[in-house]
mmCIF file of N, CA and C in Angstrom:
data_model
loop_
_atom_site.group_PDB
_atom_site.id
_atom_site.type_symbol
_atom_site.label_atom_id
_atom_site.label_comp_id
_atom_site.label_asym_id
_atom_site.label_seq_id
_atom_site.Cartn_x
_atom_site.Cartn_y
_atom_site.Cartn_z
ATOM 1 N N MET A 77 65.473 55.024 9.093
ATOM 2 C CA MET A 77 65.881 54.086 10.105
ATOM 3 C C MET A 77 67.356 54.354 10.417
ATOM 4 N N THR A 78 67.676 54.484 11.682
ATOM 5 C CA THR A 78 69.060 54.720 12.075
ATOM 6 C C THR A 78 69.695 53.433 12.544
ATOM 7 N N GLN A 79 71.000 53.352 12.344
ATOM 8 C CA GLN A 79 71.732 52.158 12.736
ATOM 9 C C GLN A 79 72.575 52.464 13.952
ATOM 10 N N SER A 80 72.704 51.475 14.804
ATOM 11 C CA SER A 80 73.579 51.593 15.956
ATOM 12 C C SER A 80 75.017 51.530 15.464
ATOM 13 N N PRO A 81 75.918 52.354 15.995
ATOM 14 C CA PRO A 81 77.299 52.316 15.521
ATOM 15 C C PRO A 81 77.997 50.993 15.830
ATOM 16 N N GLN A 82 77.580 50.275 16.868
ATOM 17 C CA GLN A 82 78.216 49.014 17.222
ATOM 18 C C GLN A 82 77.727 47.859 16.349
ATOM 19 N N GLN A 83 76.524 47.935 15.839
ATOM 20 C CA GLN A 83 75.893 46.838 15.112
ATOM 21 C C GLN A 83 75.760 47.193 13.641
ATOM 22 N N PRO A 84 76.540 46.553 12.742
ATOM 23 C CA PRO A 84 76.374 46.828 11.312
ATOM 24 C C PRO A 84 75.017 46.310 10.834
ATOM 25 N N ALA A 85 74.544 46.878 9.748
ATOM 26 C CA ALA A 85 73.266 46.452 9.186
ATOM 27 C C ALA A 85 73.373 45.011 8.697
ATOM 28 N N GLY A 86 72.336 44.227 8.907
ATOM 29 C CA GLY A 86 72.298 42.843 8.449
ATOM 30 C C GLY A 86 70.909 42.295 8.668
ATOM 31 N N SER A 87 70.639 41.205 8.029
ATOM 32 C CA SER A 87 69.323 40.611 8.193
ATOM 33 C C SER A 87 69.373 39.528 9.259
ATOM 34 N N ARG A 88 68.246 39.222 9.825
ATOM 35 C CA ARG A 88 68.160 38.142 10.816
ATOM 36 C C ARG A 88 68.526 36.812 10.162
ATOM 37 N N VAL A 89 68.124 36.628 8.918
ATOM 38 C CA VAL A 89 68.463 35.395 8.203
ATOM 39 C C VAL A 89 69.976 35.293 8.033
ATOM 40 N N GLY A 90 70.597 36.388 7.651
ATOM 41 C CA GLY A 90 72.047 36.397 7.500
ATOM 42 C C GLY A 90 72.743 36.079 8.809
ATOM 43 N N ASP A 91 72.253 36.685 9.900
ATOM 44 C CA ASP A 91 72.829 36.411 11.220
ATOM 45 C C ASP A 91 72.671 34.937 11.590
ATOM 46 N N ASP A 92 71.503 34.354 11.284
ATOM 47 C CA ASP A 92 71.263 32.932 11.575
ATOM 48 C C ASP A 92 72.203 32.040 10.766
ATOM 49 N N LEU A 93 72.436 32.412 9.504
ATOM 50 C CA LEU A 93 73.348 31.619 8.671
ATOM 51 C C LEU A 93 74.781 31.678 9.196
ATOM 52 N N VAL A 94 75.219 32.850 9.591
ATOM 53 C CA VAL A 94 76.571 32.993 10.139
ATOM 54 C C VAL A 94 76.702 32.132 11.399
ATOM 55 N N GLU A 95 75.700 32.204 12.266
ATOM 56 C CA GLU A 95 75.727 31.400 13.501
ATOM 57 C C GLU A 95 75.738 29.903 13.181
ATOM 58 N N ALA A 96 74.948 29.473 12.206
ATOM 59 C CA ALA A 96 74.902 28.052 11.837
ATOM 60 C C ALA A 96 76.256 27.583 11.308
ATOM 61 N N PHE A 97 76.909 28.398 10.481
ATOM 62 C CA PHE A 97 78.219 28.017 9.957
ATOM 63 C C PHE A 97 79.279 27.996 11.054
ATOM 64 N N GLN A 98 79.164 28.902 12.003
ATOM 65 C CA GLN A 98 80.111 28.895 13.120
ATOM 66 C C GLN A 98 79.943 27.624 13.959
ATOM 67 N N GLU A 99 78.681 27.228 14.192
ATOM 68 C CA GLU A 99 78.421 25.994 14.937
ATOM 69 C C GLU A 99 78.941 24.778 14.175
ATOM 70 N N MET A 100 78.734 24.757 12.852
ATOM 71 C CA MET A 100 79.205 23.644 12.045
ATOM 72 C C MET A 100 80.738 23.564 12.086
ATOM 73 N N ALA A 101 81.411 24.697 12.002
ATOM 74 C CA ALA A 101 82.871 24.718 12.051
ATOM 75 C C ALA A 101 83.364 24.204 13.406
ATOM 76 N N ALA A 102 82.691 24.597 14.485
ATOM 77 C CA ALA A 102 83.071 24.120 15.822
ATOM 78 C C ALA A 102 82.887 22.607 15.909
ATOM 79 N N TYR A 103 81.812 22.086 15.332
ATOM 80 C CA TYR A 103 81.586 20.641 15.328
ATOM 81 C C TYR A 103 82.700 19.932 14.542
ATOM 82 N N LEU A 104 83.035 20.448 13.369
ATOM 83 C CA LEU A 104 84.065 19.828 12.539
ATOM 84 C C LEU A 104 85.442 19.861 13.215
ATOM 85 N N ARG A 105 85.671 20.877 14.027
ATOM 86 C CA ARG A 105 86.927 20.948 14.774
ATOM 87 C C ARG A 105 86.895 20.068 16.024
ATOM 88 N N GLY A 106 85.734 19.452 16.328
ATOM 89 C CA GLY A 106 85.611 18.588 17.494
ATOM 90 C C GLY A 106 85.399 19.342 18.794
ATOM 91 N N GLU A 107 84.988 20.589 18.702
ATOM 92 C CA GLU A 107 84.805 21.408 19.898
ATOM 93 C C GLU A 107 83.433 21.222 20.552
ATOM 94 N N VAL A 108 82.457 20.759 19.792
ATOM 95 C CA VAL A 108 81.101 20.547 20.324
ATOM 96 C C VAL A 108 80.549 19.233 19.776
ATOM 97 N N GLU A 109 79.589 18.670 20.466
ATOM 98 C CA GLU A 109 78.900 17.463 20.015
ATOM 99 C C GLU A 109 77.649 17.863 19.245
ATOM 100 N N ALA A 110 77.315 17.090 18.251
ATOM 101 C CA ALA A 110 76.092 17.334 17.488
ATOM 102 C C ALA A 110 74.921 16.675 18.196
ATOM 103 N N GLU A 111 73.770 17.331 18.143
ATOM 104 C CA GLU A 111 72.558 16.737 18.691
ATOM 105 C C GLU A 111 72.121 15.606 17.774
ATOM 106 N N SER A 112 71.553 14.579 18.354
ATOM 107 C CA SER A 112 71.043 13.482 17.539
ATOM 108 C C SER A 112 69.712 13.018 18.102
ATOM 109 N N TYR A 113 68.993 12.286 17.300
ATOM 110 C CA TYR A 113 67.727 11.714 17.726
ATOM 111 C C TYR A 113 67.502 10.439 16.949
ATOM 112 N N GLU A 114 66.635 9.598 17.469
ATOM 113 C CA GLU A 114 66.332 8.342 16.797
ATOM 114 C C GLU A 114 64.988 8.449 16.104
ATOM 115 N N VAL A 115 64.941 7.913 14.904
ATOM 116 C CA VAL A 115 63.702 7.882 14.140
ATOM 117 C C VAL A 115 63.044 6.537 14.394
ATOM 118 N N PRO A 116 61.786 6.523 14.859
ATOM 119 C CA PRO A 116 61.115 5.241 15.091
ATOM 120 C C PRO A 116 61.065 4.406 13.809
ATOM 121 N N ASP A 117 61.110 3.079 13.979
ATOM 122 C CA ASP A 117 61.141 2.167 12.831
ATOM 123 C C ASP A 117 59.930 2.284 11.919
ATOM 124 N N ASP A 118 58.785 2.719 12.472
ATOM 125 C CA ASP A 118 57.577 2.757 11.652
ATOM 126 C C ASP A 118 57.425 4.049 10.847
ATOM 127 N N VAL A 119 58.366 4.969 10.972
ATOM 128 C CA VAL A 119 58.293 6.226 10.220
ATOM 129 C C VAL A 119 58.744 5.978 8.781
ATOM 130 N N LEU A 120 57.962 6.494 7.848
ATOM 131 C CA LEU A 120 58.311 6.338 6.432
ATOM 132 C C LEU A 120 59.205 7.502 6.000
ATOM 133 N N THR A 121 60.490 7.332 6.210
ATOM 134 C CA THR A 121 61.466 8.324 5.757
ATOM 135 C C THR A 121 61.589 8.224 4.234
ATOM 136 N N PRO A 122 62.165 9.243 3.600
ATOM 137 C CA PRO A 122 62.383 9.142 2.152
ATOM 138 C C PRO A 122 63.186 7.895 1.773
ATOM 139 N N GLU A 123 64.169 7.549 2.592
ATOM 140 C CA GLU A 123 64.987 6.366 2.306
ATOM 141 C C GLU A 123 64.150 5.085 2.392
ATOM 142 N N ARG A 124 63.249 5.029 3.357
ATOM 143 C CA ARG A 124 62.413 3.829 3.490
ATOM 144 C C ARG A 124 61.423 3.738 2.335
ATOM 145 N N VAL A 125 60.837 4.854 1.945
ATOM 146 C CA VAL A 125 59.923 4.846 0.796
ATOM 147 C C VAL A 125 60.652 4.326 -0.433
ATOM 148 N N GLN A 126 61.879 4.798 -0.639
ATOM 149 C CA GLN A 126 62.658 4.336 -1.790
ATOM 150 C C GLN A 126 62.962 2.843 -1.676
ATOM 151 N N ALA A 127 63.273 2.372 -0.475
ATOM 152 C CA ALA A 127 63.557 0.945 -0.284
ATOM 153 C C ALA A 127 62.330 0.098 -0.595
ATOM 154 N N ILE A 128 61.148 0.562 -0.182
ATOM 155 C CA ILE A 128 59.907 -0.158 -0.483
ATOM 156 C C ILE A 128 59.717 -0.239 -1.991
ATOM 157 N N ARG A 129 59.878 0.898 -2.665
ATOM 158 C CA ARG A 129 59.697 0.921 -4.113
ATOM 159 C C ARG A 129 60.707 0.020 -4.807
ATOM 160 N N ARG A 130 61.949 0.086 -4.404
ATOM 161 C CA ARG A 130 62.990 -0.735 -5.053
ATOM 162 C C ARG A 130 62.783 -2.225 -4.811
ATOM 163 N N LYS A 131 62.153 -2.568 -3.710
ATOM 164 C CA LYS A 131 61.881 -3.981 -3.402
ATOM 165 C C LYS A 131 60.954 -4.596 -4.444
ATOM 166 N N VAL A 132 60.055 -3.790 -5.001
ATOM 167 C CA VAL A 132 59.040 -4.334 -5.901
ATOM 168 C C VAL A 132 59.139 -3.830 -7.336
ATOM 169 N N ALA A 133 59.926 -2.754 -7.565
ATOM 170 C CA ALA A 133 60.012 -2.193 -8.915
ATOM 171 C C ALA A 133 61.351 -1.482 -9.078
ATOM 172 N N PRO A 134 61.989 -1.656 -10.229
ATOM 173 C CA PRO A 134 63.302 -1.037 -10.440
ATOM 174 C C PRO A 134 63.249 0.483 -10.663
ATOM 175 N N SER A 135 62.074 1.004 -11.018
ATOM 176 C CA SER A 135 61.961 2.441 -11.300
ATOM 177 C C SER A 135 60.611 2.954 -10.817
ATOM 178 N N THR A 136 60.523 4.263 -10.692
ATOM 179 C CA THR A 136 59.243 4.850 -10.286
ATOM 180 C C THR A 136 58.191 4.658 -11.377
ATOM 181 N N LYS A 137 58.619 4.641 -12.629
ATOM 182 C CA LYS A 137 57.666 4.405 -13.741
ATOM 183 C C LYS A 137 57.076 2.993 -13.653
ATOM 184 N N GLU A 138 57.916 2.019 -13.365
ATOM 185 C CA GLU A 138 57.430 0.644 -13.226
ATOM 186 C C GLU A 138 56.525 0.527 -11.991
ATOM 187 N N PHE A 139 56.886 1.202 -10.920
ATOM 188 C CA PHE A 139 56.053 1.200 -9.711
ATOM 189 C C PHE A 139 54.678 1.796 -10.037
ATOM 190 N N GLU A 140 54.668 2.874 -10.817
ATOM 191 C CA GLU A 140 53.411 3.492 -11.240
ATOM 192 C C GLU A 140 52.575 2.498 -12.043
ATOM 193 N N ARG A 141 53.210 1.787 -12.951
ATOM 194 C CA ARG A 141 52.484 0.822 -13.775
ATOM 195 C C ARG A 141 51.859 -0.273 -12.911
ATOM 196 N N GLN A 142 52.609 -0.765 -11.923
ATOM 197 C CA GLN A 142 52.121 -1.860 -11.098
ATOM 198 C C GLN A 142 51.088 -1.432 -10.048
ATOM 199 N N PHE A 143 51.304 -0.256 -9.432
ATOM 200 C CA PHE A 143 50.489 0.102 -8.266
ATOM 201 C C PHE A 143 49.668 1.371 -8.431
ATOM 202 N N ARG A 144 49.735 1.987 -9.610
ATOM 203 C CA ARG A 144 48.923 3.159 -9.936
ATOM 204 C C ARG A 144 49.190 4.355 -9.018
ATOM 205 N N ILE A 145 50.415 4.468 -8.541
ATOM 206 C CA ILE A 145 50.846 5.647 -7.789
ATOM 207 C C ILE A 145 51.816 6.380 -8.705
ATOM 208 N N SER A 146 51.517 7.623 -8.996
ATOM 209 C CA SER A 146 52.285 8.342 -10.006
ATOM 210 C C SER A 146 53.783 8.361 -9.694
ATOM 211 N N ALA A 147 54.575 8.255 -10.749
ATOM 212 C CA ALA A 147 56.033 8.277 -10.617
ATOM 213 C C ALA A 147 56.484 9.592 -9.994
ATOM 214 N N ARG A 148 55.849 10.684 -10.374
ATOM 215 C CA ARG A 148 56.218 11.999 -9.814
ATOM 216 C C ARG A 148 55.940 12.055 -8.318
ATOM 217 N N THR A 149 54.837 11.463 -7.899
ATOM 218 C CA THR A 149 54.520 11.424 -6.472
ATOM 219 C C THR A 149 55.563 10.619 -5.718
ATOM 220 N N MET A 150 55.912 9.446 -6.247
ATOM 221 C CA MET A 150 56.925 8.611 -5.595
ATOM 222 C C MET A 150 58.271 9.326 -5.548
ATOM 223 N N GLU A 151 58.630 10.013 -6.624
ATOM 224 C CA GLU A 151 59.892 10.762 -6.633
ATOM 225 C C GLU A 151 59.890 11.837 -5.558
ATOM 226 N N ALA A 152 58.755 12.512 -5.388
ATOM 227 C CA ALA A 152 58.654 13.544 -4.352
ATOM 228 C C ALA A 152 58.806 12.939 -2.958
ATOM 229 N N TYR A 153 58.206 11.767 -2.732
ATOM 230 C CA TYR A 153 58.360 11.092 -1.437
ATOM 231 C C TYR A 153 59.812 10.656 -1.232
ATOM 232 N N GLU A 154 60.404 10.080 -2.257
ATOM 233 C CA GLU A 154 61.768 9.564 -2.149
ATOM 234 C C GLU A 154 62.793 10.680 -1.962
ATOM 235 N N GLN A 155 62.510 11.844 -2.473
ATOM 236 C CA GLN A 155 63.431 12.970 -2.347
ATOM 237 C C GLN A 155 63.118 13.849 -1.141
ATOM 238 N N GLY A 156 62.070 13.496 -0.412
ATOM 239 C CA GLY A 156 61.729 14.246 0.791
ATOM 240 C C GLY A 156 61.041 15.573 0.542
ATOM 241 N N ARG A 157 60.562 15.804 -0.688
ATOM 242 C CA ARG A 157 59.854 17.056 -0.980
ATOM 243 C C ARG A 157 58.422 17.015 -0.472
ATOM 244 N N ARG A 158 57.881 15.807 -0.353
ATOM 245 C CA ARG A 158 56.521 15.603 0.163
ATOM 246 C C ARG A 158 56.545 14.430 1.120
ATOM 247 N N ARG A 159 55.568 14.446 2.052
ATOM 248 C CA ARG A 159 55.403 13.323 2.973
ATOM 249 C C ARG A 159 54.105 12.607 2.616
ATOM 250 N N PRO A 160 54.124 11.276 2.594
ATOM 251 C CA PRO A 160 52.882 10.550 2.319
ATOM 252 C C PRO A 160 51.860 10.808 3.429
ATOM 253 N N ASP A 161 50.596 11.006 3.035
ATOM 254 C CA ASP A 161 49.554 11.160 4.050
ATOM 255 C C ASP A 161 49.257 9.794 4.670
ATOM 256 N N ALA A 162 48.346 9.753 5.625
ATOM 257 C CA ALA A 162 48.082 8.513 6.372
ATOM 258 C C ALA A 162 47.640 7.373 5.456
ATOM 259 N N ALA A 163 46.764 7.653 4.504
ATOM 260 C CA ALA A 163 46.286 6.601 3.602
ATOM 261 C C ALA A 163 47.427 6.064 2.736
ATOM 262 N N MET A 164 48.272 6.959 2.232
ATOM 263 C CA MET A 164 49.400 6.529 1.392
ATOM 264 C C MET A 164 50.420 5.753 2.230
ATOM 265 N N GLN A 165 50.630 6.172 3.470
ATOM 266 C CA GLN A 165 51.543 5.428 4.342
ATOM 267 C C GLN A 165 51.044 4.000 4.533
ATOM 268 N N THR A 166 49.739 3.865 4.733
ATOM 269 C CA THR A 166 49.160 2.535 4.900
ATOM 270 C C THR A 166 49.356 1.705 3.641
ATOM 271 N N LEU A 167 49.053 2.284 2.481
ATOM 272 C CA LEU A 167 49.216 1.555 1.227
ATOM 273 C C LEU A 167 50.678 1.148 1.012
ATOM 274 N N LEU A 168 51.601 2.042 1.280
ATOM 275 C CA LEU A 168 53.021 1.710 1.099
ATOM 276 C C LEU A 168 53.452 0.584 2.045
ATOM 277 N N ARG A 169 52.917 0.584 3.265
ATOM 278 C CA ARG A 169 53.252 -0.495 4.202
ATOM 279 C C ARG A 169 52.687 -1.835 3.716
ATOM 280 N N VAL A 170 51.484 -1.820 3.153
ATOM 281 C CA VAL A 170 50.910 -3.053 2.611
ATOM 282 C C VAL A 170 51.732 -3.518 1.407
ATOM 283 N N ILE A 171 52.113 -2.588 0.547
ATOM 284 C CA ILE A 171 52.958 -2.947 -0.599
ATOM 285 C C ILE A 171 54.275 -3.540 -0.108
ATOM 286 N N GLU A 172 54.819 -2.980 0.941
ATOM 287 C CA GLU A 172 56.082 -3.482 1.489
ATOM 288 C C GLU A 172 55.935 -4.930 1.964
ATOM 289 N N ARG A 173 54.821 -5.257 2.623
ATOM 290 C CA ARG A 173 54.644 -6.587 3.214
ATOM 291 C C ARG A 173 53.980 -7.588 2.269
ATOM 292 N N GLU A 174 53.024 -7.120 1.478
ATOM 293 C CA GLU A 174 52.235 -8.010 0.618
ATOM 294 C C GLU A 174 52.007 -7.400 -0.764
ATOM 295 N N PRO A 175 53.060 -7.195 -1.541
ATOM 296 C CA PRO A 175 52.876 -6.546 -2.845
ATOM 297 C C PRO A 175 51.945 -7.325 -3.776
ATOM 298 N N ASP A 176 51.984 -8.658 -3.698
ATOM 299 C CA ASP A 176 51.119 -9.447 -4.577
ATOM 300 C C ASP A 176 49.648 -9.258 -4.231
ATOM 301 N N ALA A 177 49.329 -9.062 -2.964
ATOM 302 C CA ALA A 177 47.938 -8.814 -2.564
ATOM 303 C C ALA A 177 47.438 -7.510 -3.187
ATOM 304 N N VAL A 178 48.286 -6.491 -3.204
ATOM 305 C CA VAL A 178 47.889 -5.215 -3.802
ATOM 306 C C VAL A 178 47.744 -5.384 -5.315
ATOM 307 N N ARG A 179 48.658 -6.101 -5.924
ATOM 308 C CA ARG A 179 48.545 -6.354 -7.371
ATOM 309 C C ARG A 179 47.238 -7.072 -7.694
ATOM 310 N N ARG A 180 46.887 -8.102 -6.892
ATOM 311 C CA ARG A 180 45.630 -8.834 -7.129
ATOM 312 C C ARG A 180 44.421 -7.910 -6.951
ATOM 313 N N ALA A 181 44.459 -7.085 -5.923
ATOM 314 C CA ALA A 181 43.340 -6.165 -5.685
ATOM 315 C C ALA A 181 43.171 -5.172 -6.838
ATOM 316 N N LEU A 182 44.281 -4.700 -7.375
ATOM 317 C CA LEU A 182 44.205 -3.752 -8.484
ATOM 318 C C LEU A 182 43.795 -4.421 -9.790
ATOM 319 N N ALA A 183 44.044 -5.719 -9.923
ATOM 320 C CA ALA A 183 43.703 -6.423 -11.151
ATOM 321 C C ALA A 183 42.227 -6.790 -11.217
ATOM 322 N N SER A 184 41.545 -6.784 -10.092
ATOM 323 C CA SER A 184 40.122 -7.200 -10.106
ATOM 324 C C SER A 184 39.183 -6.061 -10.413
#
């Protein structure tokens, strides 16, 4: 493979990283505006999942004991490594609004 004399060898990933850092530096210097977007209120972000859990249990282990959702799963949701599927989103919303109803259902 031959290289162009004007273009040093590099990877596309490396080029993308250099460009991203240049954009970040321009933003920090106030030269460009950052893009933004709004997250709808009904989206279960990692922060919202953590808020739901903290509302009813001080730890993921305690949440697991009360609601039978593994602590590791909750940690993954809270850290953004995994997204809850539709059924889990529904259960988390019910826990958020009516935790005692879920506790009663699990106790029967």
